[in-house]
Coordinates of C-alpha atoms in Angstrom, one line a residue:
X20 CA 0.0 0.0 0.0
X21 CA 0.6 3.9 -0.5
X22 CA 0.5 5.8 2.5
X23 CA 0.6 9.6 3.0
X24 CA 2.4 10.3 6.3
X25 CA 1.9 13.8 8.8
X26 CA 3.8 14.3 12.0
X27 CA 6.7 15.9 14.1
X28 CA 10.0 14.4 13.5
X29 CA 12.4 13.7 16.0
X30 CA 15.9 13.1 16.6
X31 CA 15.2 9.1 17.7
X32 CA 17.4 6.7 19.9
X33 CA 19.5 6.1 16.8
X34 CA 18.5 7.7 13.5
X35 CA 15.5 10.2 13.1
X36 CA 12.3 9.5 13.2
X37 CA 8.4 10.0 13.4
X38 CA 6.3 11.2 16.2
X39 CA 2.4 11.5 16.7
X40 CA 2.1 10.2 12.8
X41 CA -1.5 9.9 11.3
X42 CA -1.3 7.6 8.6
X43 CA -3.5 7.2 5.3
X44 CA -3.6 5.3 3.0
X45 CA -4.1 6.6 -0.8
X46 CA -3.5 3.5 -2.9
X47 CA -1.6 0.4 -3.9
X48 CA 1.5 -0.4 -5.7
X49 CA 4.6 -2.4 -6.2
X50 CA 6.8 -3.5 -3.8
X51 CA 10.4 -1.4 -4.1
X52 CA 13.7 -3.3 -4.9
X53 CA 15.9 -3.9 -2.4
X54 CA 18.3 -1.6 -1.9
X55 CA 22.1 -2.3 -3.1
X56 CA 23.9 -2.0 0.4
X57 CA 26.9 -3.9 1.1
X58 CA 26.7 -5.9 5.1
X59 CA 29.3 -3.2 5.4
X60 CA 27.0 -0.4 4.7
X61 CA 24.5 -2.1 6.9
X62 CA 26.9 -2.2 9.8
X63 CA 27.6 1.1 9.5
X64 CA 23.9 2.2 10.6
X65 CA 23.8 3.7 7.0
X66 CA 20.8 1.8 5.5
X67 CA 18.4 2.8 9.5
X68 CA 15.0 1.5 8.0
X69 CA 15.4 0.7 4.1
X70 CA 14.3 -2.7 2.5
X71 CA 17.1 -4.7 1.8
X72 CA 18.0 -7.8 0.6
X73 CA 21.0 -9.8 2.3
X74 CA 22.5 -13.6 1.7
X75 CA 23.6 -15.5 5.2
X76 CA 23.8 -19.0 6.6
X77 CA 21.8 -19.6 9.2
X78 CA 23.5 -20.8 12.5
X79 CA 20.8 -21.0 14.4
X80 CA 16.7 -20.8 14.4
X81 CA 14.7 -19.9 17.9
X82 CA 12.2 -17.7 18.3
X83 CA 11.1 -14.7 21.0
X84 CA 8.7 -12.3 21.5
X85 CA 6.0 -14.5 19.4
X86 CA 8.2 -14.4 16.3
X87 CA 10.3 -16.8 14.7
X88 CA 13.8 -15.6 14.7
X89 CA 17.3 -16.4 12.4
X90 CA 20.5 -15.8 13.1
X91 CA 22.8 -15.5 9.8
X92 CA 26.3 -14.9 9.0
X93 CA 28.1 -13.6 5.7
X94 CA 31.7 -13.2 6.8
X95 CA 32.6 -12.2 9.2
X96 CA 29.3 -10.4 10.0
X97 CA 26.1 -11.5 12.1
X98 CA 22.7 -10.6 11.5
X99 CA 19.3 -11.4 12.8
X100 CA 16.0 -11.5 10.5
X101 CA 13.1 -11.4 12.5
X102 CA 9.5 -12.8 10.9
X103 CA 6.6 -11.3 11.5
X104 CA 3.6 -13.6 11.2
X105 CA 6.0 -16.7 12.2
X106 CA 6.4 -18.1 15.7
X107 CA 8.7 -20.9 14.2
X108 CA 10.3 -22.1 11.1
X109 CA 11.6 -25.2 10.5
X110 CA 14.9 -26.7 12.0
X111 CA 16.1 -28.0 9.0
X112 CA 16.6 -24.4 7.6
X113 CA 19.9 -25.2 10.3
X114 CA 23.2 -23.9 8.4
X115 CA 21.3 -23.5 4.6
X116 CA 22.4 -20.8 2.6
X117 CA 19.6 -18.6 2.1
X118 CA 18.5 -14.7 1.2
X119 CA 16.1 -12.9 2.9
X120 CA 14.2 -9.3 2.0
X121 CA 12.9 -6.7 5.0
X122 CA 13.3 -3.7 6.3
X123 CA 16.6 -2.8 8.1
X124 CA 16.8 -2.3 12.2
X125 CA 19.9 -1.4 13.9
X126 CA 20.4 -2.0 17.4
X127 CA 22.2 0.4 19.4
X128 CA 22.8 1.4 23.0
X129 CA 22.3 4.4 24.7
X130 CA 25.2 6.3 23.2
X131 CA 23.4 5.9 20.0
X132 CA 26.0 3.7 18.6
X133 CA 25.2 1.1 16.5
X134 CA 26.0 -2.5 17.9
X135 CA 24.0 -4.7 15.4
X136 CA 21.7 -5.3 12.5
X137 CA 17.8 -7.0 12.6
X138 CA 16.5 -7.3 9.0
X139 CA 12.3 -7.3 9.8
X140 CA 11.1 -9.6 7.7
X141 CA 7.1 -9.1 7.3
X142 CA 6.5 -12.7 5.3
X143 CA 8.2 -15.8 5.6
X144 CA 7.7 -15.8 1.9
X145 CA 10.7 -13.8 1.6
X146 CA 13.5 -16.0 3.1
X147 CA 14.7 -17.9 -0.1
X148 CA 17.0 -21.4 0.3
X149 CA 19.8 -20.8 -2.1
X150 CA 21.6 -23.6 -1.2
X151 CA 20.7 -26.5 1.7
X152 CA 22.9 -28.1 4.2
X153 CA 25.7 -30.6 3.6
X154 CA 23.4 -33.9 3.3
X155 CA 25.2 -35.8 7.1
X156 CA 27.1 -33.0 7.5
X157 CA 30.4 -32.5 8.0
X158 CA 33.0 -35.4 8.6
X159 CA 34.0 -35.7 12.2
X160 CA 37.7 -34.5 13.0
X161 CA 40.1 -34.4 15.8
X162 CA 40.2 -31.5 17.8
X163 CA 43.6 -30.7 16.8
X164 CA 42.5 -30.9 13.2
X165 CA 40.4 -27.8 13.2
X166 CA 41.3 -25.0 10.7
X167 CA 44.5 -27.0 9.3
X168 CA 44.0 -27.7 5.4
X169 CA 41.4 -29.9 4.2
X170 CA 40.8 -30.5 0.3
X171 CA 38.3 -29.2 -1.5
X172 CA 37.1 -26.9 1.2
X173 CA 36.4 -23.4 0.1
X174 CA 35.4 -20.4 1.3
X175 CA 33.4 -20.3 5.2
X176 CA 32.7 -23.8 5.9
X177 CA 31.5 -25.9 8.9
X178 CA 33.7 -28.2 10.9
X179 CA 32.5 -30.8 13.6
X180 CA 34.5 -32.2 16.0
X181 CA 34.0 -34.6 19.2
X182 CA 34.9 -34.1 22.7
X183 CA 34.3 -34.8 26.8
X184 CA 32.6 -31.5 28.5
X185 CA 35.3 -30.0 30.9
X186 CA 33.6 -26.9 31.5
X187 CA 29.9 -25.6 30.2
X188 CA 27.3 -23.3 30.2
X189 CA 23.9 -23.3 28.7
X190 CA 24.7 -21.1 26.0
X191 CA 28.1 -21.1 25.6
X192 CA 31.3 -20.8 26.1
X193 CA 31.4 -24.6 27.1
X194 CA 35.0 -26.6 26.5
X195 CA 35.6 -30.0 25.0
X196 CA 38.4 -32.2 25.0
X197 CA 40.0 -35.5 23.5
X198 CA 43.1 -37.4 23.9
X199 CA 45.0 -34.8 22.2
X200 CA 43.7 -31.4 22.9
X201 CA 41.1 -28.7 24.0
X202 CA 38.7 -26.5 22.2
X203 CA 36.2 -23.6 23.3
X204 CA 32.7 -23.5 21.6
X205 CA 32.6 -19.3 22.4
X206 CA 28.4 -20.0 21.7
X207 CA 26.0 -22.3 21.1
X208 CA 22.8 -23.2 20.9
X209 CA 21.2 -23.7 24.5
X210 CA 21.4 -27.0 26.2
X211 CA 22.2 -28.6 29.7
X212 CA 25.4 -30.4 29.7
X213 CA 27.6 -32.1 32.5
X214 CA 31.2 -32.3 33.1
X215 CA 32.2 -36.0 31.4
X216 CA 29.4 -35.4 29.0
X217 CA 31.0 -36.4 25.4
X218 CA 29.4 -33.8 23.0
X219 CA 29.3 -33.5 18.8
X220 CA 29.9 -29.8 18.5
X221 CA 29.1 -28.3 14.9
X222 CA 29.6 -25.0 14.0
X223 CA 32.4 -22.2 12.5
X224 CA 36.3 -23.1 13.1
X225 CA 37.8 -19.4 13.4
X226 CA 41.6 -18.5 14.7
X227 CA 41.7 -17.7 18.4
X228 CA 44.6 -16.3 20.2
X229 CA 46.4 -19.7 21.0
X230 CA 44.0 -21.9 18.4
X231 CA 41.0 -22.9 16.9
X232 CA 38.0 -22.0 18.5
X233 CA 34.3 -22.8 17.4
X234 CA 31.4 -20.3 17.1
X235 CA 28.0 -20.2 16.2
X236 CA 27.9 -24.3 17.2
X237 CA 25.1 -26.9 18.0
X238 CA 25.6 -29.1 20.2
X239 CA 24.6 -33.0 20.2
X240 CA 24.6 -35.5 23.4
X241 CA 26.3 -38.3 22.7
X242 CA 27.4 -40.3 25.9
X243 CA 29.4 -39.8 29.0
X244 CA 32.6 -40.8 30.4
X245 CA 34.6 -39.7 33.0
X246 CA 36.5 -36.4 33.4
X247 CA 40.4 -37.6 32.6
X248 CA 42.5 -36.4 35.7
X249 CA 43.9 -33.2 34.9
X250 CA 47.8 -33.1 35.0
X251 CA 49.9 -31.1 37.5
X252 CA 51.3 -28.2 35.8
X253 CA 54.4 -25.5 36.2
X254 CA 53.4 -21.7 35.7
X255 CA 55.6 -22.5 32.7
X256 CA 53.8 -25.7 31.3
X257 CA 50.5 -23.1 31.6
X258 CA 52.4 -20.8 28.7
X259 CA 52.7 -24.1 26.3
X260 CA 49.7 -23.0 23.6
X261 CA 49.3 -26.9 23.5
X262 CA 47.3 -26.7 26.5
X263 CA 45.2 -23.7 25.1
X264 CA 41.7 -25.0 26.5
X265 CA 42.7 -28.4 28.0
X266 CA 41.9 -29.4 32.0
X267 CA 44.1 -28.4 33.6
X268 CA 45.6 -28.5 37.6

């Protein structure tokens, strides 16, 4: 629809905006193109409010406030796309490739800074599958085997790895470990683990300051064992980047 809107505008929490607005309606018409913004742009706060069209793979679907929520990456970016009309979608939208269309929300704090991006989505009809998730997913690999070479691998791609809880919380960071090192899952989706749990973590291998670490994961349940008695250590041995994440005494 065509609206014609009247009010007082204001300075807003972020960008400017409307206040005491009457709103009427004077006809229909097409809906507009998406607007060429790069996530850059987006990130910026530049593009507060215009309908946009951005490509992400979904990490994780929840929901809140009565509508079904996304979370997507593209790089090294994160963004949210809200659905209106939705309270779920389905789970198997988990790590797809996909595009959605909606109108752009930052999220900022009260120094009117900019801290994040929520595309408002008014249609589930507007999130597209461009590509669906690896059919089994990815191969299982050692711990110490995340980020090093793997053939035909390209681009941002998921690892999985398996390990015994050593520390946890519900949403993250929670640790891991095998025979031959230690990783930390920075966040996850939300489950209830145990120490000596032994866990199938998927998610995003990135560099961390002594290693691999995992982000945007899920985790999976897969038995229990017991906690391996942590070694002894010298303040030295504690410098050793081989025991980056690893039980430690």
């Amino acid at each position: 629809q065509i609206v014609d809107i009247e009010g007082v505008s204001g300075p807003g929490n972020f960008a400017a905006i409307i206040r005491g607005a009457r709103i009427r309606v004077v006809g229909d018409g097409a809906m507009p193109q998406p607007a060429a913004v790069t996530l850059e742009d987006l990130m910026a706060g530049v593009a507060d409010s215009v309908w946009v069209q951005l490509q992400g793979t979904v990490y994780s679907v929840t929901s809140a406030n009565g509508r079904a929520i996304l979370g997507l990456r593209s790089g090294g970016y994160h963004f949210q796309a809200a659905v209106a009309g939705a309270t779920e979608l389905p789970k198997t939208l988990l790590y797809s490739r996909v595009s959605v269309e909606g109108v752009c929300a930052p999220q900022f704090n009260l120094r009117r800074q900019i801290l994040g991006v929520t595309i408002r989505v008014p249609d589930r009809r507007l999130i597209h599958v461009e590509e669906g998730p690896l059919s089994g997913g990815p191969t299982v690999r050692a711990i110490e085997q995340l980020l090093q070479f793997s053939p035909g691998s390209a681009g941002v791609t998921l690892s999985r790895t398996r390990g015994v809880v050593t520390l946890t919380n519900p949403a993250g960071p929670t640790y891991i470990g095998d025979s031959n090192g230690g990783v930390a899952i920075l966040n996850h989706s939300e489950i209830s683990l145990a120490l000596g749990d032994i866990v199938e973590a998927t998610g995003f291998a990135e560099a961390g300051r002594s290693g691999a670490v995992l982000r945007d994961a899920n985790l999976r349940r897969v038995g229990h064992a017991v906690v391996p008695e942590p070694p002894l250590l010298t303040a030295e041995d504690v410098l050793d980047e081989n025991r980056s994440s690893r039980l430690t005494s």
